[in-house]
Short mmCIF file of C-alpha atoms in Angstrom, two decimals:
data_model
loop_
_atom_site.label_atom_id
_atom_site.label_comp_id
_atom_site.label_asym_id
_atom_site.label_seq_id
_atom_site.Cartn_x
_atom_site.Cartn_y
_atom_site.Cartn_z
CA MET A 174 102.66 83.38 91.40
CA GLN A 175 103.26 83.98 95.09
CA LEU A 176 100.43 85.12 97.47
CA VAL A 177 100.76 86.08 101.16
CA VAL A 178 98.28 83.80 102.93
CA ALA A 179 99.06 84.50 106.61
CA ARG A 180 101.27 86.24 109.14
CA ILE A 181 102.63 84.41 112.22
CA GLY A 182 101.70 85.92 115.53
CA ARG A 183 102.71 84.97 119.05
CA ALA A 184 103.65 81.57 120.30
CA HIS A 185 100.76 79.64 121.96
CA GLY A 186 101.58 77.25 124.80
CA ILE A 187 104.84 75.44 125.14
CA LYS A 188 104.74 72.82 122.35
CA GLY A 189 105.56 75.05 119.34
CA GLU A 190 102.19 76.25 118.23
CA VAL A 191 101.73 79.73 116.88
CA THR A 192 98.73 81.98 116.27
CA VAL A 193 98.29 83.21 112.68
CA GLU A 194 96.58 86.19 111.13
CA VAL A 195 94.90 84.66 108.09
CA ARG A 196 95.13 86.64 104.86
CA THR A 197 93.34 84.24 102.54
CA ASP A 198 89.72 83.42 101.91
CA GLU A 199 90.68 79.71 101.53
CA PRO A 200 92.58 78.90 104.78
CA GLU A 201 91.53 75.19 104.56
CA LEU A 202 93.22 74.96 101.12
CA ARG A 203 96.28 77.13 101.76
CA LEU A 204 96.96 76.42 105.47
CA GLY A 205 96.21 72.70 105.79
CA PRO A 206 98.49 69.98 107.16
CA GLY A 207 101.25 69.17 104.69
CA ALA A 208 101.24 72.59 103.01
CA VAL A 209 104.80 73.88 102.34
CA LEU A 210 104.99 77.68 102.52
CA ILE A 211 107.72 80.11 101.48
CA THR A 212 108.50 82.72 104.14
CA GLU A 213 109.42 86.42 104.39
CA PRO A 214 112.09 86.67 105.68
CA ALA A 215 113.39 83.87 103.65
CA HIS A 216 115.82 82.52 106.26
CA THR A 217 112.91 81.33 108.49
CA GLY A 218 111.63 78.87 105.95
CA PRO A 219 110.34 77.14 104.01
CA LEU A 220 107.86 75.88 106.65
CA THR A 221 105.70 72.80 106.41
CA ILE A 222 102.48 72.76 108.35
CA GLU A 223 102.20 69.74 110.70
CA THR A 224 98.93 70.50 112.43
CA GLY A 225 96.28 73.15 112.56
CA ARG A 226 93.34 73.91 114.81
CA VAL A 227 91.03 76.71 115.83
CA HIS A 228 91.14 77.86 119.47
CA SER A 229 88.95 80.73 120.76
CA GLY A 230 88.36 81.88 117.22
CA ARG A 231 92.04 82.02 116.20
CA LEU A 232 93.91 79.58 113.92
CA LEU A 233 96.83 77.83 115.63
CA LEU A 234 99.45 76.13 113.54
CA ARG A 235 102.43 73.92 114.37
CA PHE A 236 105.24 73.50 111.85
CA GLU A 237 107.52 70.55 111.31
CA GLY A 238 110.69 70.96 113.39
CA VAL A 239 109.19 73.64 115.65
CA ARG A 240 108.83 71.84 119.03
CA ASP A 241 108.94 74.52 121.75
CA ARG A 242 107.84 77.99 122.62
CA THR A 243 111.27 79.53 121.97
CA ALA A 244 111.38 78.17 118.40
CA ALA A 245 107.77 79.29 117.84
CA GLU A 246 108.40 82.78 119.14
CA ALA A 247 111.40 83.12 116.74
CA LEU A 248 108.87 82.88 113.85
CA ARG A 249 106.79 85.86 115.05
CA ASN A 250 105.85 88.36 112.28
CA THR A 251 106.99 85.94 109.54
CA LEU A 252 104.80 86.14 106.43
CA LEU A 253 103.63 82.79 105.00
CA ILE A 254 103.57 82.73 101.22
CA ALA A 255 101.88 80.14 99.02
CA GLU A 256 102.80 79.38 95.40
CA VAL A 257 99.61 79.63 93.35
CA ASP A 258 99.05 78.85 89.66
CA PRO A 259 97.99 82.20 88.06
CA ALA A 260 95.33 80.33 86.04
CA GLU A 261 93.75 78.93 89.20
CA LEU A 262 90.32 80.37 90.01
CA PRO A 263 88.37 80.40 93.38
CA ASP A 264 85.66 77.76 93.59
CA ASP A 265 82.92 80.45 93.97
CA PRO A 266 82.36 82.38 90.68
CA GLU A 267 81.61 85.50 92.71
CA GLU A 268 85.09 85.50 94.32
CA PHE A 269 88.28 86.76 92.73
CA TYR A 270 91.97 86.75 93.57
CA ASP A 271 93.61 90.16 93.75
CA HIS A 272 95.87 89.39 90.77
CA GLN A 273 92.73 88.94 88.61
CA LEU A 274 91.36 92.34 89.52
CA ILE A 275 94.54 94.42 89.31
CA ASP A 276 94.68 96.41 85.98
CA LEU A 277 91.00 95.90 85.17
CA ASP A 278 89.40 99.00 83.57
CA VAL A 279 86.67 100.52 85.70
CA VAL A 280 83.65 101.83 83.71
CA LEU A 281 80.14 103.00 84.35
CA ALA A 282 77.17 101.04 83.08
CA ASP A 283 76.94 103.39 80.06
CA GLY A 284 80.64 102.65 79.22
CA THR A 285 82.13 105.88 80.56
CA GLU A 286 85.70 105.13 81.60
CA ILE A 287 86.61 105.90 85.19
CA GLY A 288 90.18 104.49 85.44
CA ARG A 289 92.16 101.40 86.20
CA ILE A 290 92.38 99.29 89.34
CA THR A 291 95.92 99.61 90.76
CA GLU A 292 95.45 98.14 94.19
CA ILE A 293 92.99 96.20 96.39
CA SER A 294 92.75 97.39 100.04
CA HIS A 295 91.45 94.79 102.38
CA LEU A 296 89.72 96.45 105.31
CA PRO A 297 87.83 94.73 108.14
CA SER A 298 84.42 95.82 106.90
CA GLN A 299 84.91 95.58 103.19
CA ASP A 300 87.50 95.59 100.32
CA LEU A 301 88.24 98.71 98.38
CA PHE A 302 89.41 99.16 94.76
CA ILE A 303 91.99 101.86 94.49
CA VAL A 304 91.35 103.29 91.01
CA GLU A 305 93.80 105.50 89.14
CA ARG A 306 92.06 107.98 86.90
CA ALA A 307 93.47 109.32 83.60
CA ASP A 308 94.56 112.59 85.30
CA GLY A 309 96.62 110.58 87.81
CA SER A 310 94.18 111.13 90.79
CA GLU A 311 92.88 108.16 92.74
CA VAL A 312 89.38 107.23 93.84
CA MET A 313 88.43 104.45 96.23
CA ILE A 314 85.49 102.28 95.28
CA PRO A 315 83.99 99.92 97.82
CA PHE A 316 83.96 96.38 96.38
CA VAL A 317 80.33 95.71 97.28
CA GLU A 318 77.55 94.23 95.07
CA GLU A 319 75.43 97.38 95.13
CA ILE A 320 78.31 99.44 93.53
CA VAL A 321 80.43 96.92 91.55
CA THR A 322 77.71 95.27 89.44
CA GLU A 323 79.89 93.17 87.15
CA ILE A 324 83.40 91.83 86.89
CA ASP A 325 84.15 90.76 83.32
CA LEU A 326 87.54 89.05 83.22
CA GLU A 327 87.35 88.37 79.47
CA GLU A 328 86.78 92.05 78.68
CA GLN A 329 89.17 93.07 81.49
CA ARG A 330 86.70 95.47 83.12
CA ALA A 331 84.64 96.16 86.25
CA VAL A 332 81.30 97.84 85.77
CA ILE A 333 80.16 100.14 88.58
CA THR A 334 76.99 102.06 89.50
CA PRO A 335 78.34 104.51 92.06
CA PRO A 336 76.14 106.57 94.36
CA PRO A 337 76.16 110.37 93.86
CA GLY A 338 79.42 111.89 95.06
CA LEU A 339 81.57 108.72 94.93
CA ILE A 340 83.19 109.57 91.62
CA ASP A 341 82.37 113.28 91.26
CA GLU A 342 82.33 115.18 94.58
CA SER A 343 80.13 117.95 93.01
CA GLU A 344 77.32 115.40 92.81
CA ALA A 345 77.41 114.63 96.53
CA VAL A 346 74.17 114.90 98.44
CA ILE A 347 74.57 116.51 101.84
CA ALA A 348 72.09 115.19 104.38
CA SER A 349 71.49 117.50 107.26
CA THR A 350 70.18 116.42 110.59
CA ARG A 351 68.78 119.92 111.09
CA ASP A 352 65.96 119.31 108.67
CA GLY A 353 62.82 118.67 110.62
CA ASP A 354 64.22 120.07 113.92
CA ASP A 355 61.98 123.17 113.55
CA GLU A 356 59.06 122.14 115.78
CA SER A 357 57.28 125.46 115.46
CA GLY A 358 56.54 124.95 111.81
CA ASP A 359 57.44 128.60 110.89
CA GLY A 360 60.25 127.39 108.67
CA ASP A 361 62.99 129.52 110.21
CA GLY A 362 64.91 126.45 111.44
CA LYS A 363 64.89 127.62 115.04
CA GLU A 364 62.95 126.24 117.87
CA ASP A 365 60.50 128.82 119.17
CA VAL A 366 60.58 129.27 122.94
#
């Protein structure tokens, strides 16, 4: 199975290093020296990582055969793809690869079926499950411990305890900032002058 693990950014310096946008939770495993990566577009690779280092919070890589800024700049926006055994699991039992989560059934704690995970959206603040419901509509469920209480790979399901309004908009609780603004205490919601 192939997984996108990074995207090459700009050239850094004059000796062939490039910045990379990391797209894996295991950069030390997937982007270490000696790793051979498939590329998209295919004509730029495969690329073998020669060295890697962190500079000002960004990962810099140098590939075998890329010796100058011009060659490094030619790789810009190339996707780096690792070949991963589908049976391989992350070291942390609380972590999952996207391919393990796609197609899981999403159910409430009482067993009520919500839908099926069709996509994982990786946002800066959190990941989202894109869940297709039986009627074809979609719902987005934040992949956070408070909402997704269990991932059961054997049973192929994700158990959720959603807050009111996440699954059924009619259950949404509207919080108003106007409550408590009535300083007069007469309950009309207006400030008395």
